[in-house]
Amino acid sequence: MRFVLLHLARLIVLTVCLLLPCSVAVAASQPLSDGWEYRWGDSPFTSDGTPVWTLDAPGQDNWRSIGFPSNPPNRNGREHVWFRVMLPDGEWQEPVLYIFSVDLIVQVYFEGQKIYQYGTFDEQGRGRFEGWPWHEISLPEGFEGKYLYFRVFSDYTDIGLWGEVSIMNRPDLVLYILENSLEALVVAAFSMLIGLLALIFAVLQAKKKSFGSLALFAFASGGMLLAESQASQLLWNVPLAWDYLAAGSYYLLPVAMAMLLEQWLADHRPRMINLVWKVHLVYVVVALGLSLSGAVNLSSTFPPFDALFLVSLVTITLVVIYRFKHLLLEQRIILLAYAIFCVFLVADMAVAHGVLPWGRVPVSWGALLFALAVVMISLWHYARTQQALYKLNLSLEQQVAERTEKAETLARREQARVRLLTFENEKNRMLNDIIAGLQDCFGLNQAFNYLARVMPDLCSPLSGALYLRRDEGMTYERLNHWGYAGKIPAFALILDTSEGLPSPAQVPSRYRETAEDDVAIQDEAEEATACFWITVQSASEGALVMGLLMVEIPENFAARGNGYGAARLFHALEQGLQRIGITLSSIRLHEELQKYSYEDALTGLKNRRYFNQLLKHESAGAVRNQVSLALLIVDIDHFKQFNDTHGHEAGDSALKTVARVLLQQFRDSDVVCRYGGEEFVVIMPGANLSAAREKAENLCRAIRAIHIYHGDQDLGGMTLSVGVAGWPECTDDPDALLGLADRALYKAKESGRDRIEGCPTCTLL
């Protein structure tokens, strides 16, 4: 927490000082530009750790004069050097010695005592690079006219003090640092802002790589200026961290610019430019990685990069000159600003390597120029965009006036379409519910009764009637009819179709929609009633028109007026009835399959399979409800002889005749089945044994009274033998009735045929 508060206080002080007018007068400083001496090598130390070369003793006349304590002649690979200077007189309140920078680490001695150290010296007087900060060395009282000694170690290309060396008061030094850093800090902040905006555009705009490269360049230049400004040390006094930031930012500048140029020249495949940014990117990663791992000093990565940077500048310059005519105006401006920025960088590089005399190179001016170029181009594009938007706005205003009416018309039509879709969705929902209801029906009669109840909802708002086929298609019976707007039109109860069915409906021409969804109103007379066929497919009879839907169309029903259109409703009805017809066809097929499964094909009576299932059901019901149950087995006497005499076709005619008489003689609740061959069975629910005997006698009399005909030939009469059994008269178990009736039939045949016999165990007959 203390660390955070300390740096927060420094930040506040720095901000306040930066807000002060730039014309603040800085108190005079006294540069130490004369009287410097140097001596190669490292001084021996006394037993108490005092450097011998700082003592007034014989043998110290090996000092040589030098104009400025930096890079003495005849270095020849040596890494240690000592400098000394006699401090001048002056009036100081809180004197400090200010040094711009040192290559690389330094100790300062006064009268044999160490008063300052930056860096760590080992026993051999060597040490690692720990950054290039500016130095503030407090001077002791009485320093005037006495020597100040500097012990310097450097394995870098330069050795010694660097830049400025002056004596000034401590408060004046702070103001001096701030004044010299203000310009760089402002430009750095401006560059960072440009980088942030470019980064946002890189995320939002289509040209992501170009904006990304601009953002990288702006961040790199801003980071370099911030890290190299002396005020950064007031904010966070960790020089090596700032030097890493400066190095990384500096090394990324050619990467960003080469990537940007590669995007601009993408159509020309600039392989050299691609190689430039990739080589520099590899250098950034390798140099910083080795420095952070301790394999090399960060300071030793600068000279190789400077050489690589110069080569890259020459390469980029040649490519740009060759492709300059292919670049846009704004691209040329940015390249020109970058070239000026590079001039300042090269000048700063020359000063750093001693090619040019020391001086503060305004690198921030180059960064500012580049940032201003980007801003000016952005403003230019903004002005052009605004002008284009203004012209477009004028054009749109003119078009809006022309299209307002059309837009309103389209809006109304869209509203009508929404209502139409809502209407059709509701109709589809109803139709799906109707189909589901039909699928629960067991026969066509039940299905049409269900349709009669639900058809008014499906046809709404049209009035109409639903008819069902009768008399093998000769007539159609009305099942239901409904009205429109509270009025129920008169639909005939019976439609006579003996001369043909009504024609299926066609959409009346006055309701047909054109390509533009308008209604073509015609004056010809139109039928007010439309007919829709409900067609059902039958396996035995083919396509049958089982139902007719008649709908009446009111005069005011038109697509333009009602919002959904008669044509669409007609179409929906037609499709819905097709689906209903398919569902009814499946019901019809199911009925026919059941009929084929439980009905005798020759006589039309139920077959033995149906009888077996029904007898079990009726037996259980008789026991459960305590209701009588009677069973008759009927056999045609001498039927085999009849077949042999007259043939099998005549025998089939006899079977059909007997079956018809059986159906006539018994109740609707009784079930007559063909048991097999010439045998028939009759189940009589609720009938006792006496009633069954009476029915059997009536049957025998009716058969004796008829003649069998085959074609026009009279084949004579026939007689029957009947066995009768009843529950509970004959047995306690109704399941035994079939066996008892069969034995009674056998007894009737043994007794001479043409007679009725009861079960052997019963004495009631």
CSV table of N, CA, C and O in Angstrom, one decimal, residues 504-570:
chain,number,residue,atom,x,y,z
A,504,PRO,N,-67.3,-29.0,-59.8
A,504,PRO,CA,-66.4,-28.5,-58.7
A,504,PRO,C,-66.1,-27.1,-58.9
A,504,PRO,O,-66.1,-26.5,-60.0
A,505,ALA,N,-65.8,-26.4,-57.8
A,505,ALA,CA,-65.7,-25.0,-57.8
A,505,ALA,C,-64.4,-24.5,-58.5
A,505,ALA,O,-63.4,-25.2,-58.4
A,506,GLN,N,-64.5,-23.4,-59.2
A,506,GLN,CA,-63.4,-22.6,-59.7
A,506,GLN,C,-63.5,-21.3,-59.1
A,506,GLN,O,-64.6,-20.7,-58.8
A,507,VAL,N,-62.3,-20.7,-58.8
A,507,VAL,CA,-62.3,-19.4,-58.2
A,507,VAL,C,-63.0,-18.4,-59.1
A,507,VAL,O,-62.6,-18.2,-60.2
A,508,PRO,N,-64.1,-17.7,-58.6
A,508,PRO,CA,-64.7,-16.7,-59.5
A,508,PRO,C,-63.7,-15.7,-60.0
A,508,PRO,O,-62.9,-15.3,-59.2
A,509,SER,N,-63.9,-15.3,-61.2
A,509,SER,CA,-62.9,-14.3,-61.8
A,509,SER,C,-62.8,-13.0,-61.0
A,509,SER,O,-61.8,-12.4,-60.9
A,510,ARG,N,-63.9,-12.6,-60.4
A,510,ARG,CA,-63.8,-11.3,-59.7
A,510,ARG,C,-63.0,-11.5,-58.4
A,510,ARG,O,-62.7,-10.5,-57.7
A,511,TYR,N,-62.7,-12.7,-58.0
A,511,TYR,CA,-61.9,-12.9,-56.8
A,511,TYR,C,-60.4,-13.4,-57.1
A,511,TYR,O,-59.7,-13.7,-56.2
A,512,ARG,N,-60.1,-13.5,-58.4
A,512,ARG,CA,-58.7,-13.9,-58.7
A,512,ARG,C,-57.8,-12.7,-58.5
A,512,ARG,O,-58.1,-11.6,-59.0
A,513,GLU,N,-56.6,-13.1,-57.9
A,513,GLU,CA,-55.6,-12.0,-57.6
A,513,GLU,C,-54.6,-12.0,-58.8
A,513,GLU,O,-54.1,-13.0,-59.3
A,514,THR,N,-54.2,-10.7,-59.1
A,514,THR,CA,-53.2,-10.5,-60.2
A,514,THR,C,-51.9,-10.7,-59.5
A,514,THR,O,-51.7,-10.9,-58.4
A,515,ALA,N,-50.8,-10.5,-60.4
A,515,ALA,CA,-49.4,-10.6,-59.9
A,515,ALA,C,-49.1,-9.5,-58.8
A,515,ALA,O,-48.2,-9.7,-58.0
A,516,GLU,N,-49.8,-8.4,-58.9
A,516,GLU,CA,-49.6,-7.4,-57.9
A,516,GLU,C,-50.6,-7.5,-56.7
A,516,GLU,O,-50.8,-6.6,-56.0
A,517,ASP,N,-51.2,-8.7,-56.6
A,517,ASP,CA,-52.2,-8.9,-55.6
A,517,ASP,C,-53.4,-8.0,-55.7
A,517,ASP,O,-54.1,-7.8,-54.7
A,518,ASP,N,-53.7,-7.4,-56.8
A,518,ASP,CA,-54.9,-6.6,-57.0
A,518,ASP,C,-56.0,-7.5,-57.5
A,518,ASP,O,-55.8,-8.6,-58.1
A,519,VAL,N,-57.2,-7.0,-57.3
A,519,VAL,CA,-58.4,-7.8,-57.8
A,519,VAL,C,-58.9,-7.3,-59.1
A,519,VAL,O,-59.1,-6.1,-59.3
A,520,ALA,N,-59.0,-8.2,-60.0
A,520,ALA,CA,-59.6,-7.9,-61.3
A,520,ALA,C,-61.1,-7.9,-61.3
A,520,ALA,O,-61.7,-9.0,-61.3
A,521,ILE,N,-61.7,-6.8,-61.1
A,521,ILE,CA,-63.1,-6.7,-61.0
A,521,ILE,C,-63.7,-6.8,-62.4
A,521,ILE,O,-63.4,-6.1,-63.3
A,522,GLN,N,-64.7,-7.8,-62.6
A,522,GLN,CA,-65.3,-8.0,-63.8
A,522,GLN,C,-66.8,-7.8,-63.6
A,522,GLN,O,-67.3,-8.0,-62.5
A,523,ASP,N,-67.5,-7.5,-64.7
A,523,ASP,CA,-68.9,-7.2,-64.6
A,523,ASP,C,-69.8,-8.4,-65.0
A,523,ASP,O,-71.0,-8.3,-64.8
A,524,GLU,N,-69.2,-9.5,-65.5
A,524,GLU,CA,-70.0,-10.6,-65.9
A,524,GLU,C,-70.7,-11.3,-64.7
A,524,GLU,O,-70.2,-11.2,-63.6
A,525,ALA,N,-71.8,-11.9,-65.0
A,525,ALA,CA,-72.5,-12.6,-63.9
A,525,ALA,C,-71.7,-13.8,-63.4
A,525,ALA,O,-71.1,-14.6,-64.2
A,526,GLU,N,-71.7,-14.0,-62.2
A,526,GLU,CA,-71.0,-15.1,-61.6
A,526,GLU,C,-71.9,-15.8,-60.7
A,526,GLU,O,-72.9,-15.3,-60.1
A,527,GLU,N,-71.7,-17.2,-60.5
A,527,GLU,CA,-72.4,-18.0,-59.6
A,527,GLU,C,-72.1,-17.5,-58.2
A,527,GLU,O,-71.0,-17.3,-57.8
A,528,ALA,N,-73.1,-17.4,-57.4
A,528,ALA,CA,-73.0,-17.0,-56.0
A,528,ALA,C,-72.6,-18.2,-55.1
A,528,ALA,O,-72.3,-18.0,-53.9
A,529,THR,N,-72.8,-19.5,-55.6
A,529,THR,CA,-72.5,-20.7,-54.8
A,529,THR,C,-71.4,-21.5,-55.4
A,529,THR,O,-71.4,-21.7,-56.7
A,530,ALA,N,-70.5,-21.9,-54.6
A,530,ALA,CA,-69.4,-22.8,-55.1
A,530,ALA,C,-69.5,-24.1,-54.5
A,530,ALA,O,-69.9,-24.3,-53.3
A,531,CYS,N,-69.1,-25.2,-55.2
A,531,CYS,CA,-69.2,-26.5,-54.8
A,531,CYS,C,-67.8,-27.2,-54.7
A,531,CYS,O,-67.0,-27.0,-55.7
A,532,PHE,N,-67.6,-27.8,-53.6
A,532,PHE,CA,-66.3,-28.5,-53.5
A,532,PHE,C,-66.6,-30.0,-53.3
A,532,PHE,O,-67.4,-30.4,-52.4
A,533,TRP,N,-65.9,-30.9,-54.0
A,533,TRP,CA,-66.0,-32.3,-53.8
A,533,TRP,C,-65.2,-32.9,-52.7
A,533,TRP,O,-64.0,-32.5,-52.6
A,534,ILE,N,-65.7,-33.8,-51.9
A,534,ILE,CA,-64.9,-34.5,-50.9
A,534,ILE,C,-64.8,-35.9,-51.5
A,534,ILE,O,-65.7,-36.7,-51.4
A,535,THR,N,-63.6,-36.2,-52.1
A,535,THR,CA,-63.4,-37.5,-52.8
A,535,THR,C,-62.7,-38.5,-51.8
A,535,THR,O,-61.7,-38.1,-51.2
A,536,VAL,N,-63.3,-39.7,-51.8
A,536,VAL,CA,-62.7,-40.8,-51.0
A,536,VAL,C,-62.3,-41.9,-51.9
A,536,VAL,O,-63.1,-42.3,-52.8
A,537,GLN,N,-61.1,-42.5,-51.7
A,537,GLN,CA,-60.6,-43.6,-52.5
A,537,GLN,C,-61.1,-44.9,-51.8
A,537,GLN,O,-60.9,-45.1,-50.6
A,538,SER,N,-61.7,-45.8,-52.6
A,538,SER,CA,-62.1,-47.1,-52.1
A,538,SER,C,-61.3,-48.2,-52.8
A,538,SER,O,-61.1,-48.1,-54.1
A,539,ALA,N,-60.9,-49.2,-52.1
A,539,ALA,CA,-60.2,-50.3,-52.7
A,539,ALA,C,-61.0,-51.1,-53.7
A,539,ALA,O,-60.5,-51.6,-54.7
A,540,SER,N,-62.3,-51.1,-53.4
A,540,SER,CA,-63.2,-51.9,-54.3
A,540,SER,C,-63.9,-51.1,-55.3
A,540,SER,O,-64.2,-51.6,-56.4
A,541,GLU,N,-64.2,-49.9,-55.1
A,541,GLU,CA,-65.0,-49.0,-56.0
A,541,GLU,C,-64.3,-47.9,-56.6
A,541,GLU,O,-64.8,-47.1,-57.4
A,542,GLY,N,-63.0,-47.7,-56.2
A,542,GLY,CA,-62.2,-46.6,-56.8
A,542,GLY,C,-62.6,-45.3,-56.1
A,542,GLY,O,-62.9,-45.2,-54.9
A,543,ALA,N,-62.5,-44.2,-56.9
A,543,ALA,CA,-62.7,-42.8,-56.3
A,543,ALA,C,-64.2,-42.6,-56.2
A,543,ALA,O,-64.9,-42.7,-57.3
A,544,LEU,N,-64.7,-42.2,-55.0
A,544,LEU,CA,-66.1,-41.9,-54.8
A,544,LEU,C,-66.2,-40.5,-54.3
A,544,LEU,O,-65.4,-40.1,-53.4
A,545,VAL,N,-67.1,-39.7,-54.8
A,545,VAL,CA,-67.4,-38.4,-54.2
A,545,VAL,C,-68.4,-38.6,-53.0
A,545,VAL,O,-69.6,-38.7,-53.2
A,546,MET,N,-67.8,-38.8,-51.8
A,546,MET,CA,-68.6,-39.2,-50.7
A,546,MET,C,-69.3,-37.9,-50.1
A,546,MET,O,-70.3,-38.1,-49.3
A,547,GLY,N,-68.8,-36.7,-50.3
A,547,GLY,CA,-69.4,-35.6,-49.7
A,547,GLY,C,-69.3,-34.4,-50.7
A,547,GLY,O,-68.5,-34.3,-51.6
A,548,LEU,N,-70.2,-33.4,-50.5
A,548,LEU,CA,-70.2,-32.2,-51.2
A,548,LEU,C,-70.3,-31.0,-50.2
A,548,LEU,O,-71.1,-31.1,-49.2
A,549,LEU,N,-69.4,-30.0,-50.4
A,549,LEU,CA,-69.4,-28.8,-49.6
A,549,LEU,C,-69.9,-27.7,-50.5
A,549,LEU,O,-69.2,-27.4,-51.5
A,550,MET,N,-71.0,-27.1,-50.1
A,550,MET,CA,-71.6,-26.0,-50.9
A,550,MET,C,-71.4,-24.7,-50.0
A,550,MET,O,-71.7,-24.7,-48.9
A,551,VAL,N,-70.7,-23.7,-50.6
A,551,VAL,CA,-70.5,-22.4,-49.9
A,551,VAL,C,-71.1,-21.3,-50.7
A,551,VAL,O,-71.0,-21.3,-52.0
A,552,GLU,N,-71.7,-20.3,-50.0
A,552,GLU,CA,-72.3,-19.2,-50.7
A,552,GLU,C,-71.4,-18.0,-50.4
A,552,GLU,O,-71.0,-17.7,-49.3
A,553,ILE,N,-71.1,-17.2,-51.4
A,553,ILE,CA,-70.2,-16.1,-51.4
A,553,ILE,C,-71.0,-14.8,-51.3
A,553,ILE,O,-71.7,-14.5,-52.3
A,554,PRO,N,-70.8,-14.0,-50.3
A,554,PRO,CA,-71.5,-12.7,-50.2
A,554,PRO,C,-71.0,-11.7,-51.3
A,554,PRO,O,-69.8,-11.8,-51.7
A,555,GLU,N,-71.8,-10.7,-51.7
A,555,GLU,CA,-71.4,-9.8,-52.7
A,555,GLU,C,-70.2,-8.9,-52.3
A,555,GLU,O,-69.3,-8.5,-53.1
A,556,ASN,N,-70.1,-8.6,-51.0
A,556,ASN,CA,-69.0,-7.7,-50.5
A,556,ASN,C,-67.7,-8.4,-50.2
A,556,ASN,O,-66.8,-7.8,-49.6
A,557,PHE,N,-67.7,-9.7,-50.5
A,557,PHE,CA,-66.5,-10.5,-50.1
A,557,PHE,C,-65.5,-10.4,-51.3
A,557,PHE,O,-65.6,-11.0,-52.3
A,558,ALA,N,-64.4,-9.6,-51.1
A,558,ALA,CA,-63.4,-9.4,-52.1
A,558,ALA,C,-62.1,-9.2,-51.5
A,558,ALA,O,-61.9,-8.7,-50.4
A,559,ALA,N,-61.0,-9.5,-52.2
A,559,ALA,CA,-59.6,-9.5,-51.7
A,559,ALA,C,-59.3,-8.1,-51.3
A,559,ALA,O,-58.6,-7.8,-50.3
A,560,ARG,N,-59.7,-7.1,-52.1
A,560,ARG,CA,-59.3,-5.7,-51.8
A,560,ARG,C,-59.9,-5.2,-50.5
A,560,ARG,O,-59.3,-4.4,-49.8
A,561,GLY,N,-61.1,-5.6,-50.2
A,561,GLY,CA,-61.9,-5.1,-49.1
A,561,GLY,C,-61.7,-5.8,-47.8
A,561,GLY,O,-61.7,-5.2,-46.8
A,562,ASN,N,-61.6,-7.1,-47.8
A,562,ASN,CA,-61.6,-7.8,-46.5
A,562,ASN,C,-60.2,-8.1,-45.9
A,562,ASN,O,-60.2,-8.6,-44.8
A,563,GLY,N,-59.2,-7.8,-46.6
A,563,GLY,CA,-57.9,-7.9,-46.0
A,563,GLY,C,-57.2,-9.3,-46.1
A,563,GLY,O,-56.1,-9.4,-45.8
A,564,TYR,N,-57.9,-10.3,-46.6
A,564,TYR,CA,-57.2,-11.6,-46.8
A,564,TYR,C,-57.5,-12.2,-48.1
A,564,TYR,O,-56.8,-12.9,-48.7
A,565,GLY,N,-58.7,-11.9,-48.7
A,565,GLY,CA,-58.9,-12.3,-50.1
A,565,GLY,C,-59.7,-13.6,-50.3
A,565,GLY,O,-59.4,-14.6,-49.6
A,566,ALA,N,-60.7,-13.6,-51.1
A,566,ALA,CA,-61.5,-14.8,-51.4
A,566,ALA,C,-60.6,-15.8,-52.1
A,566,ALA,O,-60.8,-17.0,-51.8
A,567,ALA,N,-59.8,-15.4,-53.0
A,567,ALA,CA,-58.9,-16.4,-53.7
A,567,ALA,C,-58.1,-17.2,-52.7
A,567,ALA,O,-58.0,-18.5,-52.9
A,568,ARG,N,-57.5,-16.6,-51.7
A,568,ARG,CA,-56.7,-17.3,-50.8
A,568,ARG,C,-57.6,-18.3,-49.9
A,568,ARG,O,-57.2,-19.4,-49.6
A,569,LEU,N,-58.8,-17.9,-49.6
A,569,LEU,CA,-59.7,-18.7,-48.8
A,569,LEU,C,-60.2,-19.9,-49.7
A,569,LEU,O,-60.2,-21.0,-49.2
A,570,PHE,N,-60.5,-19.6,-50.9
A,570,PHE,CA,-60.9,-20.7,-51.8
A,570,PHE,C,-59.7,-21.8,-51.9
A,570,PHE,O,-60.0,-23.0,-51.8
